[in-house]
């Protein structure tokens, strides 16, 4: 199920990439750079067949399909942003507010009544943002997690992703996929002193504060809601993607209650299921490595990180 960066499980026949710690392509034996378990998985009697590996080309094609299937994304008139100052490389770390106006001029909040948005927003207040503070998960919060997962799985986008992964023998049923998504994203692990204080969902979508800095926090809906409440101050942007419709990509600097985020990239205007699905795909296909995708004819990469200090199930990693 989980493709470890130092294993050939699910990677037999994968094309050579300099980013890989070790390799699983047919020539790795003669080049002496195979992963240790190459023979076990990719030998004549191996566990993993090359047809189950996810190729670079398949990632490009599938990401384009998911992009087309994002039926719940914002339409051009739904969001107006005001990016203001474009920060140079020497300006991103200096914590200066170079943009007097908020980033969001307008958001059509009717978007938030769509089932996947509404169930996503319910999850955002379930977390203590400081690492080292144990997360108390209530029965209500567990119900909210299940509700969100059910809603995203009702979308054509997530069904397309599931069918693809099932075809690659990663999951035998939708129930198994759903259960793994729940563990991978909502399972708790410790970033601090043994306290179960963090999860992939909290880090990526809600944001955390670690050692006085904002960590994670890559979601536009979360950003908009906090900016509207006056709890977040937009400083500048250092990157504006080439897309002229939503979702677009913005790299930005901001302060959250006095804690600074130096460079945080985020999709703007996508649905929750689009981000959730795309990041899950990259984590399953290219964990710990750059995952090269294509959206609307433009290339981009998503970098995921497996949490290596603890695992769930049979050695699977949290995102």
Tab-separated table of C-alpha atoms in Angstrom:
chain	number	residue	atom	x	y	z
A	1	UNK	CA	0.000	0.000	0.000
A	2	UNK	CA	2.598	2.467	1.122
A	3	UNK	CA	5.592	3.035	-1.124
A	4	UNK	CA	8.563	3.743	1.119
A	5	UNK	CA	11.317	5.858	-0.462
A	6	UNK	CA	13.927	3.205	0.440
A	7	UNK	CA	11.916	0.215	-0.812
A	8	UNK	CA	10.929	-1.216	-4.205
A	9	UNK	CA	7.426	-2.113	-3.041
A	10	UNK	CA	5.096	-0.935	-5.809
A	11	UNK	CA	8.015	0.686	-7.672
A	12	UNK	CA	9.344	-2.087	-9.949
A	13	UNK	CA	10.210	-0.727	-13.368
A	14	UNK	CA	9.851	2.871	-12.190
A	15	UNK	CA	11.934	5.303	-14.281
A	16	UNK	CA	15.266	6.496	-12.871
A	17	UNK	CA	15.086	9.718	-10.845
A	18	UNK	CA	18.006	11.446	-9.148
A	19	UNK	CA	15.700	12.330	-6.244
A	20	UNK	CA	15.300	8.678	-5.237
A	21	UNK	CA	17.313	7.303	-2.323
A	22	UNK	CA	17.636	3.974	-4.146
A	23	UNK	CA	16.346	2.587	-7.422
A	24	UNK	CA	14.041	-0.068	-8.845
A	25	UNK	CA	14.523	0.298	-12.611
A	26	UNK	CA	15.737	-2.735	-14.598
A	27	UNK	CA	19.322	-1.446	-14.915
A	28	UNK	CA	19.859	-0.733	-11.199
A	29	UNK	CA	21.619	-4.088	-10.742
A	30	UNK	CA	24.382	-3.255	-13.183
A	31	UNK	CA	24.575	0.299	-11.825
A	32	UNK	CA	24.746	-0.989	-8.195
A	33	UNK	CA	22.105	1.440	-6.925
A	34	UNK	CA	19.120	-0.867	-6.311
A	35	UNK	CA	17.105	-0.720	-3.094
A	36	UNK	CA	17.955	-3.559	-0.735
A	37	UNK	CA	14.663	-5.322	-1.368
A	38	UNK	CA	14.839	-5.002	-5.178
A	39	UNK	CA	15.283	-8.733	-5.758
A	40	UNK	CA	12.519	-9.647	-3.298
A	41	UNK	CA	9.991	-7.383	-5.016
A	42	UNK	CA	11.170	-7.117	-8.600
A	43	UNK	CA	13.047	-10.374	-9.222
A	44	UNK	CA	11.470	-13.089	-11.401
A	45	UNK	CA	9.461	-14.359	-8.393
A	46	UNK	CA	9.006	-10.948	-6.769
A	47	UNK	CA	6.022	-9.631	-4.800
A	48	UNK	CA	5.468	-6.470	-6.834
A	49	UNK	CA	4.777	-6.527	-10.543
A	50	UNK	CA	5.875	-3.605	-12.673
A	51	UNK	CA	2.302	-3.058	-13.877
A	52	UNK	CA	1.368	-1.997	-10.330
A	53	UNK	CA	3.967	0.776	-10.196
A	54	UNK	CA	2.703	4.290	-10.897
A	55	UNK	CA	4.634	5.860	-13.759
A	56	UNK	CA	5.501	9.540	-14.179
A	57	UNK	CA	3.258	9.651	-17.254
A	58	UNK	CA	0.304	8.207	-15.331
A	59	UNK	CA	0.727	10.891	-12.662
A	60	UNK	CA	0.613	13.615	-15.329
A	61	UNK	CA	-2.500	12.129	-16.945
A	62	UNK	CA	-4.345	11.399	-13.697
A	63	UNK	CA	-3.668	14.867	-12.242
A	64	UNK	CA	-5.147	16.431	-15.397
A	65	UNK	CA	-8.246	14.239	-15.010
A	66	UNK	CA	-8.638	15.194	-11.343
A	67	UNK	CA	-8.229	18.858	-12.329
A	68	UNK	CA	-11.076	18.500	-14.858
A	69	UNK	CA	-13.254	16.693	-12.284
A	70	UNK	CA	-13.020	19.461	-9.670
A	71	UNK	CA	-16.674	20.401	-10.200
A	72	UNK	CA	-16.911	22.188	-6.835
A	73	UNK	CA	-14.046	24.624	-7.431
A	74	UNK	CA	-14.558	28.375	-7.415
A	75	UNK	CA	-15.746	29.966	-10.659
A	76	UNK	CA	-14.018	33.132	-11.908
A	77	UNK	CA	-16.497	35.473	-10.175
A	78	UNK	CA	-16.447	33.602	-6.851
A	79	UNK	CA	-13.133	34.952	-5.560
A	80	UNK	CA	-11.263	38.232	-5.962
A	81	UNK	CA	-7.757	38.426	-4.505
A	82	UNK	CA	-5.420	41.376	-4.117
A	83	UNK	CA	-1.839	39.984	-4.100
A	84	UNK	CA	-0.158	43.431	-3.868
A	85	UNK	CA	3.598	43.211	-3.127
A	86	UNK	CA	5.704	40.611	-4.945
A	87	UNK	CA	8.516	39.751	-2.501
A	88	UNK	CA	12.020	39.063	-3.760
A	89	UNK	CA	14.129	36.200	-2.341
A	90	UNK	CA	15.814	38.564	0.151
A	91	UNK	CA	12.434	39.831	1.437
A	92	UNK	CA	10.531	36.649	2.297
A	93	UNK	CA	12.199	36.213	5.685
A	94	UNK	CA	12.239	39.770	7.007
A	95	UNK	CA	8.719	39.707	8.537
A	96	UNK	CA	7.687	43.051	7.031
A	97	UNK	CA	4.087	43.703	6.045
A	98	UNK	CA	4.407	45.115	2.530
A	99	UNK	CA	0.711	44.773	1.624
A	100	UNK	CA	-1.625	47.131	3.499
A	101	UNK	CA	-4.819	45.476	2.203
A	102	UNK	CA	-6.113	41.954	2.933
A	103	UNK	CA	-5.367	39.259	0.343
A	104	UNK	CA	-9.052	38.408	-0.169
A	105	UNK	CA	-11.212	41.224	-1.518
A	106	UNK	CA	-14.229	38.974	-2.027
A	107	UNK	CA	-15.243	35.329	-1.623
A	108	UNK	CA	-18.686	34.015	-2.551
A	109	UNK	CA	-19.475	32.209	0.704
A	110	UNK	CA	-22.231	30.211	-0.978
A	111	UNK	CA	-19.347	27.894	-1.879
A	112	UNK	CA	-19.080	26.998	1.800
A	113	UNK	CA	-22.568	25.500	1.868
A	114	UNK	CA	-21.511	22.752	-0.573
A	115	UNK	CA	-21.270	19.455	1.350
A	116	UNK	CA	-17.509	18.937	1.023
A	117	UNK	CA	-16.743	22.553	2.006
A	118	UNK	CA	-19.179	22.548	4.945
A	119	UNK	CA	-17.817	19.281	6.349
A	120	UNK	CA	-14.217	20.466	5.798
A	121	UNK	CA	-14.760	23.786	7.631
A	122	UNK	CA	-16.208	21.891	10.631
A	123	UNK	CA	-12.819	20.166	11.057
A	124	UNK	CA	-10.753	23.357	11.262
A	125	UNK	CA	-11.544	24.214	14.891
A	126	UNK	CA	-10.689	20.727	16.189
A	127	UNK	CA	-6.994	21.388	16.818
A	128	UNK	CA	-4.603	22.950	19.327
A	129	UNK	CA	-2.169	24.692	17.032
A	130	UNK	CA	0.832	24.525	19.413
A	131	UNK	CA	2.945	21.405	18.987
A	132	UNK	CA	3.642	19.645	22.272
A	133	UNK	CA	0.011	20.047	23.395
A	134	UNK	CA	-1.826	16.711	23.347
A	135	UNK	CA	-4.846	16.677	21.046
A	136	UNK	CA	-8.095	15.674	22.764
A	137	UNK	CA	-10.276	14.015	20.136
A	138	UNK	CA	-13.947	13.956	21.088
A	139	UNK	CA	-16.620	11.614	19.760
A	140	UNK	CA	-18.107	14.606	17.919
A	141	UNK	CA	-14.776	15.310	16.212
A	142	UNK	CA	-14.466	11.669	15.119
A	143	UNK	CA	-17.963	11.937	13.626
A	144	UNK	CA	-16.872	15.097	11.780
A	145	UNK	CA	-13.865	13.252	10.326
A	146	UNK	CA	-16.081	10.403	9.107
A	147	UNK	CA	-18.616	12.862	7.677
A	148	UNK	CA	-15.917	14.721	5.710
A	149	UNK	CA	-14.474	11.474	4.318
A	150	UNK	CA	-17.944	10.268	3.290
A	151	UNK	CA	-18.676	13.569	1.526
A	152	UNK	CA	-15.414	13.652	-0.433
A	153	UNK	CA	-15.862	10.015	-1.474
A	154	UNK	CA	-19.215	10.960	-2.998
A	155	UNK	CA	-17.432	13.190	-5.521
A	156	UNK	CA	-16.510	12.064	-9.012
A	157	UNK	CA	-12.963	13.285	-8.366
A	158	UNK	CA	-12.302	10.966	-5.402
A	159	UNK	CA	-14.043	8.062	-7.149
A	160	UNK	CA	-11.657	8.513	-10.089
A	161	UNK	CA	-8.692	8.445	-7.700
A	162	UNK	CA	-9.984	5.307	-5.953
A	163	UNK	CA	-10.573	3.443	-9.235
A	164	UNK	CA	-7.021	4.285	-10.325
A	165	UNK	CA	-5.458	3.102	-7.051
A	166	UNK	CA	-7.606	-0.039	-7.005
A	167	UNK	CA	-6.392	-0.777	-10.532
A	168	UNK	CA	-2.836	-0.561	-9.175
A	169	UNK	CA	-3.682	-3.135	-6.462
A	170	UNK	CA	-3.228	-0.572	-3.692
A	171	UNK	CA	-6.751	-1.117	-2.303
A	172	UNK	CA	-9.224	-3.952	-2.733
A	173	UNK	CA	-12.331	-1.981	-1.678
A	174	UNK	CA	-13.562	1.560	-1.195
A	175	UNK	CA	-13.952	0.819	2.529
A	176	UNK	CA	-10.269	-0.113	2.776
A	177	UNK	CA	-9.308	3.107	0.950
A	178	UNK	CA	-11.507	5.186	3.263
A	179	UNK	CA	-10.043	3.584	6.388
A	180	UNK	CA	-6.491	4.180	5.170
A	181	UNK	CA	-7.227	7.831	4.340
A	182	UNK	CA	-8.596	8.254	7.866
A	183	UNK	CA	-5.442	6.820	9.483
A	184	UNK	CA	-3.032	8.517	7.096
A	185	UNK	CA	-4.541	11.993	7.538
A	186	UNK	CA	-6.224	12.009	10.957
A	187	UNK	CA	-4.099	9.510	12.895
A	188	UNK	CA	-2.217	11.295	15.692
A	189	UNK	CA	1.549	11.244	16.186
A	190	UNK	CA	3.986	13.136	18.382
A	191	UNK	CA	5.991	16.107	17.139
A	192	UNK	CA	6.889	17.092	20.689
A	193	UNK	CA	7.625	15.240	23.926
A	194	UNK	CA	5.688	12.055	23.335
A	195	UNK	CA	2.336	13.905	23.348
A	196	UNK	CA	0.087	12.849	20.466
A	197	UNK	CA	-0.098	16.429	19.310
A	198	UNK	CA	-0.215	16.373	15.536
A	199	UNK	CA	-1.770	14.860	12.421
A	200	UNK	CA	-1.302	15.275	8.698
A	201	UNK	CA	-4.648	17.023	8.370
A	202	UNK	CA	-3.878	19.494	11.153
A	203	UNK	CA	-0.446	20.286	9.732
A	204	UNK	CA	-1.402	20.702	6.067
A	205	UNK	CA	-4.879	22.230	6.234
A	206	UNK	CA	-5.305	23.849	9.646
A	207	UNK	CA	-1.719	24.862	10.415
A	208	UNK	CA	0.481	24.497	13.488
A	209	UNK	CA	2.869	26.655	15.483
A	210	UNK	CA	6.238	25.042	16.145
A	211	UNK	CA	9.217	26.772	17.781
A	212	UNK	CA	7.559	30.154	17.317
A	213	UNK	CA	6.884	29.719	13.578
A	214	UNK	CA	3.862	28.718	11.535
A	215	UNK	CA	4.294	25.181	10.244
A	216	UNK	CA	2.209	23.725	7.410
A	217	UNK	CA	-0.972	25.792	6.792
A	218	UNK	CA	-1.501	25.410	3.048
A	219	UNK	CA	-5.252	25.915	2.672
A	220	UNK	CA	-6.964	28.924	1.118
A	221	UNK	CA	-10.301	28.454	2.948
A	222	UNK	CA	-8.576	28.426	6.335
A	223	UNK	CA	-6.597	31.524	5.315
A	224	UNK	CA	-9.691	33.420	4.181
A	225	UNK	CA	-11.712	32.603	7.331
A	226	UNK	CA	-8.904	33.669	9.694
A	227	UNK	CA	-8.155	36.829	7.681
A	228	UNK	CA	-11.836	37.752	7.821
A	229	UNK	CA	-11.753	37.365	11.632
A	230	UNK	CA	-8.694	39.638	11.867
A	231	UNK	CA	-6.478	36.816	13.176
A	232	UNK	CA	-4.241	36.678	10.127
A	233	UNK	CA	-2.256	39.433	8.439
A	234	UNK	CA	-1.195	38.974	4.803
A	235	UNK	CA	2.322	40.383	4.141
A	236	UNK	CA	3.297	39.610	0.527
A	237	UNK	CA	3.561	36.883	-2.097
A	238	UNK	CA	6.694	35.463	-3.680
A	239	UNK	CA	5.063	33.383	-6.428
A	240	UNK	CA	1.893	33.622	-8.524
A	241	UNK	CA	1.083	30.601	-10.675
A	242	UNK	CA	0.436	30.711	-14.434
A	243	UNK	CA	-3.222	29.641	-14.140
A	244	UNK	CA	-5.839	32.179	-15.230
A	245	UNK	CA	-8.760	30.232	-13.712
A	246	UNK	CA	-9.141	28.510	-10.345
A	247	UNK	CA	-7.432	26.670	-8.845
A	248	UNK	CA	-4.411	28.928	-9.010
A	249	UNK	CA	-1.253	28.668	-6.871
A	250	UNK	CA	0.166	31.434	-4.679
A	251	UNK	CA	3.312	31.397	-2.558
A	252	UNK	CA	2.781	33.793	0.341
A	253	UNK	CA	4.070	35.355	3.552
A	254	UNK	CA	1.783	36.087	6.490
A	255	UNK	CA	1.502	36.444	10.233
A	256	UNK	CA	-0.984	34.332	12.208
A	257	UNK	CA	-1.583	35.881	15.617
A	258	UNK	CA	2.005	37.151	15.605
A	259	UNK	CA	3.568	33.880	14.347
A	260	UNK	CA	5.239	34.160	10.949
A	261	UNK	CA	5.044	31.962	7.844
A	262	UNK	CA	7.995	32.699	5.580
A	263	UNK	CA	6.936	30.824	2.439
A	264	UNK	CA	3.655	28.940	2.319
A	265	UNK	CA	2.333	27.811	-1.023
A	266	UNK	CA	-1.384	27.154	-1.446
A	267	UNK	CA	-3.932	26.360	-4.095
A	268	UNK	CA	-6.445	29.206	-4.385
A	269	UNK	CA	-10.064	28.391	-5.237
A	270	UNK	CA	-9.930	24.591	-5.381
A	271	UNK	CA	-12.417	22.365	-3.582
A	272	UNK	CA	-11.350	20.526	-0.408
A	273	UNK	CA	-11.602	17.184	-2.237
A	274	UNK	CA	-9.199	18.353	-4.962
A	275	UNK	CA	-6.412	19.161	-2.502
A	276	UNK	CA	-7.142	16.147	-0.317
A	277	UNK	CA	-7.138	13.800	-3.323
A	278	UNK	CA	-4.076	15.259	-5.028
A	279	UNK	CA	-1.943	15.197	-1.871
A	280	UNK	CA	-3.085	11.651	-1.074
A	281	UNK	CA	-2.135	10.524	-4.589
A	282	UNK	CA	1.334	12.058	-4.278
A	283	UNK	CA	1.882	10.539	-0.840
A	284	UNK	CA	0.917	7.069	-2.061
A	285	UNK	CA	2.840	7.298	-5.341
A	286	UNK	CA	5.927	9.367	-4.441
A	287	UNK	CA	6.251	9.634	-0.627
A	288	UNK	CA	9.135	11.777	0.543
A	289	UNK	CA	9.868	12.872	-3.028
A	290	UNK	CA	8.725	15.484	-5.489
A	291	UNK	CA	5.565	14.327	-7.268
A	292	UNK	CA	5.411	15.852	-10.749
A	293	UNK	CA	1.909	16.724	-11.949
A	294	UNK	CA	0.121	18.649	-14.679
A	295	UNK	CA	-2.916	20.913	-14.210
A	296	UNK	CA	-4.504	22.620	-17.191
A	297	UNK	CA	-1.331	22.089	-19.232
A	298	UNK	CA	0.946	23.657	-16.593
A	299	UNK	CA	3.447	21.550	-14.661
A	300	UNK	CA	3.840	21.685	-10.896
A	301	UNK	CA	5.296	19.505	-8.148
A	302	UNK	CA	3.930	18.489	-4.757
A	303	UNK	CA	6.373	17.421	-2.049
A	304	UNK	CA	4.992	15.118	0.639
A	305	UNK	CA	6.758	13.855	3.746
A	306	UNK	CA	6.154	10.561	5.543
A	307	UNK	CA	6.273	10.741	9.344
A	308	UNK	CA	9.088	8.278	10.052
A	309	UNK	CA	9.038	8.077	13.865
A	310	UNK	CA	5.808	6.090	14.185
A	311	UNK	CA	3.482	4.088	11.960
A	312	UNK	CA	0.046	2.461	11.840
A	313	UNK	CA	-1.308	-0.804	10.442
A	314	UNK	CA	1.504	-2.932	9.088
A	315	UNK	CA	4.215	-0.286	9.022
A	316	UNK	CA	2.305	2.346	7.054
A	317	UNK	CA	3.269	5.969	7.549
A	318	UNK	CA	1.269	9.061	8.464
A	319	UNK	CA	1.400	11.953	5.975
